[in-house]
Short mmCIF file of C-alpha atoms in Angstrom, two decimals:
data_model
loop_
_atom_site.label_atom_id
_atom_site.label_comp_id
_atom_site.label_asym_id
_atom_site.label_seq_id
_atom_site.Cartn_x
_atom_site.Cartn_y
_atom_site.Cartn_z
CA GLN A 1 0.02 0.00 -0.04
CA SER A 2 1.13 3.54 -0.98
CA ALA A 3 2.35 6.01 1.90
CA LEU A 4 0.04 8.69 2.90
CA THR A 5 0.27 11.79 0.74
CA GLN A 6 1.78 14.95 2.10
CA PRO A 7 3.19 17.98 0.26
CA ALA A 8 6.73 18.05 -0.09
CA SER A 9 7.41 21.37 1.40
CA VAL A 10 5.59 24.26 2.99
CA SER A 11 7.01 27.47 4.16
CA GLY A 12 6.00 30.51 6.28
CA SER A 13 7.49 33.62 8.06
CA PRO A 14 7.87 33.88 11.71
CA GLY A 15 4.42 34.58 13.44
CA GLN A 16 2.62 33.23 10.66
CA SER A 17 0.38 29.85 10.68
CA ILE A 18 0.93 27.12 8.31
CA THR A 19 -1.17 23.84 7.48
CA ILE A 20 0.40 20.60 6.62
CA SER A 21 -2.04 18.02 4.89
CA CYS A 22 -1.95 14.34 5.03
CA THR A 23 -4.47 12.45 2.58
CA GLY A 24 -5.03 8.76 2.87
CA THR A 25 -8.15 6.75 2.32
CA SER A 26 -11.17 5.22 3.84
CA SER A 27 -9.05 2.35 4.99
CA ASP A 28 -6.66 4.53 7.06
CA VAL A 29 -6.77 8.24 7.71
CA GLY A 30 -10.62 8.46 6.88
CA GLY A 31 -11.58 5.27 8.81
CA TYR A 32 -10.06 5.61 12.08
CA ASN A 33 -9.08 8.49 14.50
CA TYR A 34 -5.58 6.85 14.82
CA VAL A 35 -3.53 9.80 13.01
CA SER A 36 -0.19 10.95 14.72
CA TRP A 37 2.14 13.60 13.70
CA TYR A 38 5.99 13.65 14.07
CA GLN A 39 8.61 16.40 14.00
CA GLN A 40 12.15 15.44 13.05
CA HIS A 41 15.05 17.69 12.84
CA PRO A 42 18.08 16.79 10.65
CA GLY A 43 20.03 13.89 12.28
CA LYS A 44 17.71 13.71 15.25
CA ALA A 45 15.06 10.99 16.20
CA PRO A 46 11.34 12.05 15.41
CA LYS A 47 9.36 13.62 18.11
CA LEU A 48 5.60 13.00 18.74
CA MET A 49 3.61 16.07 18.25
CA ILE A 50 -0.07 15.04 17.97
CA PHE A 51 -1.69 11.65 18.42
CA ASP A 52 -5.30 10.49 17.85
CA VAL A 53 -5.88 13.20 15.26
CA SER A 54 -5.97 16.08 17.64
CA ASN A 55 -4.29 15.19 21.08
CA ARG A 56 -1.04 16.84 22.22
CA PRO A 57 1.39 14.94 24.29
CA SER A 58 2.35 16.83 27.39
CA GLY A 59 5.22 19.11 26.84
CA VAL A 60 4.22 19.95 23.29
CA SER A 61 3.41 23.62 22.61
CA ASP A 62 -0.18 24.61 22.12
CA ARG A 63 0.88 26.21 18.85
CA PHE A 64 0.61 22.80 17.27
CA SER A 65 -3.02 21.58 16.50
CA GLY A 66 -4.46 18.60 14.57
CA SER A 67 -7.62 17.93 12.85
CA LYS A 68 -9.25 15.64 10.36
CA SER A 69 -11.96 15.88 7.65
CA GLY A 70 -12.93 12.86 5.43
CA ASN A 71 -9.57 11.22 4.28
CA THR A 72 -7.34 14.15 5.15
CA ALA A 73 -5.77 14.93 8.42
CA SER A 74 -3.98 18.39 8.80
CA LEU A 75 -1.41 19.70 11.09
CA THR A 76 -1.62 23.46 11.72
CA ILE A 77 1.26 25.40 13.36
CA SER A 78 0.42 28.80 14.38
CA GLY A 79 2.95 31.56 15.57
CA LEU A 80 5.62 30.04 13.65
CA GLN A 81 9.18 30.08 15.19
CA ALA A 82 12.51 29.34 13.76
CA GLU A 83 12.83 26.28 15.72
CA ASP A 84 9.85 24.73 13.96
CA GLU A 85 11.84 24.30 10.78
CA ALA A 86 11.91 20.53 10.42
CA ASP A 87 10.46 17.56 8.53
CA TYR A 88 6.87 16.58 9.63
CA TYR A 89 5.53 13.18 9.17
CA CYS A 90 1.96 11.98 9.64
CA SER A 91 0.99 8.28 10.47
CA SER A 92 -2.03 6.34 10.49
CA TYR A 93 -3.23 2.85 11.39
CA THR A 94 -4.63 1.08 8.45
CA SER A 95 -6.86 -1.85 8.04
CA SER A 96 -4.51 -3.37 5.14
CA SER A 97 -1.83 -5.89 5.96
CA THR A 98 0.60 -2.95 6.21
CA HIS A 99 -0.89 -2.06 9.44
CA VAL A 100 0.63 1.37 9.92
CA LEU A 101 1.39 3.93 7.10
CA PHE A 102 3.61 6.95 7.20
CA GLY A 103 3.22 10.08 4.93
CA GLY A 104 6.28 10.91 2.69
CA GLY A 105 7.20 13.91 4.95
CA THR A 106 6.86 17.54 4.62
CA LYS A 107 9.74 19.94 4.86
CA LEU A 108 8.88 23.14 6.74
CA ALA A 109 10.88 26.39 6.07
CA VAL A 110 10.52 29.41 8.14
CA LEU A 111 11.86 32.20 6.01
CA GLU B 1 14.05 9.50 32.08
CA VAL B 2 13.04 7.15 29.29
CA GLN B 3 15.92 5.86 27.36
CA LEU B 4 16.24 3.72 24.37
CA VAL B 5 19.41 2.72 22.96
CA GLU B 6 19.70 0.60 19.65
CA SER B 7 22.99 -1.34 18.74
CA GLY B 8 23.94 -4.12 16.44
CA GLY B 9 23.77 -2.10 12.85
CA GLY B 10 26.60 -2.23 10.42
CA LEU B 11 27.70 -3.25 6.93
CA VAL B 12 26.27 -6.55 5.62
CA LYS B 13 26.17 -8.41 2.16
CA PRO B 14 22.88 -9.06 0.28
CA GLY B 15 21.32 -12.26 1.46
CA GLY B 16 23.04 -11.98 4.78
CA SER B 17 21.81 -11.48 8.41
CA LEU B 18 21.75 -9.08 11.26
CA ARG B 19 20.39 -8.80 14.90
CA LEU B 20 19.45 -5.40 16.14
CA SER B 21 18.88 -4.92 19.94
CA CYS B 22 17.32 -1.99 21.64
CA ALA B 23 18.02 -1.46 25.48
CA ALA B 24 15.35 0.18 27.26
CA SER B 25 15.68 2.06 30.62
CA GLY B 26 13.75 4.48 32.72
CA PHE B 27 10.43 2.97 32.50
CA THR B 28 8.55 -0.40 33.14
CA PHE B 29 9.53 -2.14 29.88
CA SER B 30 7.29 -5.13 30.24
CA SER B 31 4.19 -2.92 30.40
CA TYR B 32 4.72 -1.26 27.00
CA SER B 33 4.05 -2.56 23.38
CA MET B 34 7.28 -1.49 21.28
CA ASN B 35 7.73 -0.67 17.54
CA TRP B 36 10.53 -0.74 15.09
CA ALA B 37 10.80 1.83 12.42
CA ARG B 38 13.34 2.49 9.62
CA GLN B 39 14.39 5.37 7.45
CA ALA B 40 16.60 5.00 4.36
CA PRO B 41 19.03 7.69 3.75
CA GLY B 42 17.60 10.89 2.70
CA LYS B 43 13.95 9.31 2.70
CA GLY B 44 10.98 9.16 4.95
CA LEU B 45 9.86 6.84 7.71
CA GLU B 46 8.52 3.45 7.39
CA TRP B 47 6.89 1.47 10.19
CA VAL B 48 8.69 -2.16 10.41
CA SER B 49 7.15 -3.97 13.29
CA SER B 50 5.15 -3.92 16.43
CA ILE B 51 5.26 -6.38 19.45
CA SER B 52 2.89 -6.48 22.46
CA SER B 53 4.08 -6.20 25.92
CA ASP B 54 3.71 -9.95 26.42
CA SER B 55 4.86 -10.88 22.86
CA ASN B 56 1.37 -12.40 22.18
CA TYR B 57 0.92 -10.06 19.20
CA ILE B 58 3.46 -9.40 16.74
CA TYR B 59 3.00 -7.37 13.41
CA TYR B 60 5.03 -6.79 10.43
CA THR B 61 4.93 -4.61 7.42
CA ASP B 62 4.42 -6.42 4.16
CA SER B 63 7.99 -6.00 2.61
CA VAL B 64 9.72 -7.48 5.70
CA ARG B 65 7.13 -10.30 6.72
CA GLY B 66 8.94 -13.67 6.50
CA ARG B 67 12.45 -12.27 6.61
CA PHE B 68 12.36 -10.21 9.89
CA THR B 69 11.37 -11.51 13.26
CA THR B 70 10.73 -9.27 16.35
CA ALA B 71 11.24 -10.33 19.80
CA ARG B 72 11.61 -9.20 23.34
CA ASP B 73 13.08 -9.98 26.65
CA ASN B 74 11.30 -8.46 29.50
CA ALA B 75 13.76 -9.50 32.07
CA LYS B 76 16.55 -8.00 30.22
CA ASN B 77 14.52 -4.93 29.12
CA SER B 78 15.50 -5.64 25.65
CA LEU B 79 13.92 -5.64 22.18
CA TYR B 80 15.35 -7.26 19.14
CA LEU B 81 15.05 -7.42 15.38
CA GLN B 82 16.35 -10.37 13.71
CA MET B 83 17.09 -9.59 9.92
CA SER B 84 17.69 -12.15 7.35
CA SER B 85 17.72 -12.25 3.56
CA LEU B 86 18.72 -8.60 3.56
CA ARG B 87 18.51 -6.58 0.55
CA PRO B 88 19.81 -3.34 -0.46
CA ASP B 89 16.69 -1.52 0.02
CA ASP B 90 16.87 -2.64 3.50
CA THR B 91 19.52 0.07 4.02
CA ALA B 92 18.30 2.49 6.64
CA VAL B 93 18.57 3.89 10.06
CA TYR B 94 16.55 1.47 12.33
CA TYR B 95 14.56 2.95 15.39
CA CYS B 96 12.97 1.44 18.23
CA SER B 97 10.22 3.22 19.93
CA ARG B 98 7.80 3.11 22.76
CA VAL B 99 3.89 2.64 22.39
CA PRO B 100 1.86 4.63 25.11
CA PRO B 101 -0.05 2.19 27.05
CA GLU B 102 -3.36 4.10 26.43
CA GLN B 103 -3.19 3.57 22.67
CA ARG B 104 -6.19 1.72 21.29
CA ALA B 105 -5.44 1.01 17.67
CA PRO B 106 -4.97 -2.54 16.92
CA VAL B 107 -1.33 -1.72 15.88
CA ALA B 108 -0.43 1.81 17.06
CA PRO B 109 1.04 4.56 14.74
CA THR B 110 1.72 6.50 18.12
CA THR B 111 5.05 6.11 19.70
CA ASP B 112 6.20 8.75 22.60
CA SER B 113 9.82 7.83 22.81
CA TRP B 114 12.26 6.92 20.19
CA GLY B 115 15.93 5.72 20.30
CA GLN B 116 18.61 7.49 18.18
CA GLY B 117 18.88 4.57 15.65
CA THR B 118 21.33 2.31 14.30
CA LEU B 119 22.41 2.27 10.59
CA VAL B 120 22.24 -0.86 8.66
CA THR B 121 23.77 -0.84 5.36
CA VAL B 122 23.16 -3.67 2.87
CA SER B 123 25.97 -3.59 0.07
CA SER B 124 28.12 -6.03 -1.76
#
């Protein structure tokens, strides 16, 4: 099964808001509320930012929020900061034999 | 502090085998399901396998099923990934990660702590 679809890159200026989309199918994103988002800085391990579509782990800034509509999940980052520049990946449970899918990743540039 | 430390990576020839280990500390390892994921150089993340806390449930992604085996030793706070029939496209950094106990998905895409990874290179 193919990976979830994310834009390759997005950009924004400090203080602005951006949204990253993650499109799947009714067998994954659309069918279950098991979507997570990860942030990864170069050379570092991924960090969990959002789980179960819209929940933030403790310690994650409330500038990060998640939502879902149909087969597309979204990660919104408000009040962009330089430290937000990183790669972002969505992930979802899937009813297929693959079990868990990741998106291809989105590179966020803070200009 | 939760710590996950992977080891065992290295250079292996196509068709060869390798065993990765993940040493866990700072939490009650036996209470958590664990995942393996990988990331090819310059590429995105790929989920590889999950194992339940009691080893009763083990899942694999399609591309490694039948070649990789995930196991754990709760007495040693350790997770393992035995890889065989390795192919060049298995070349990646392999991460172990912890699944929060409140996760309800049959196979959870949510992991709240990750190791730093170990690099596996499959090349002749």
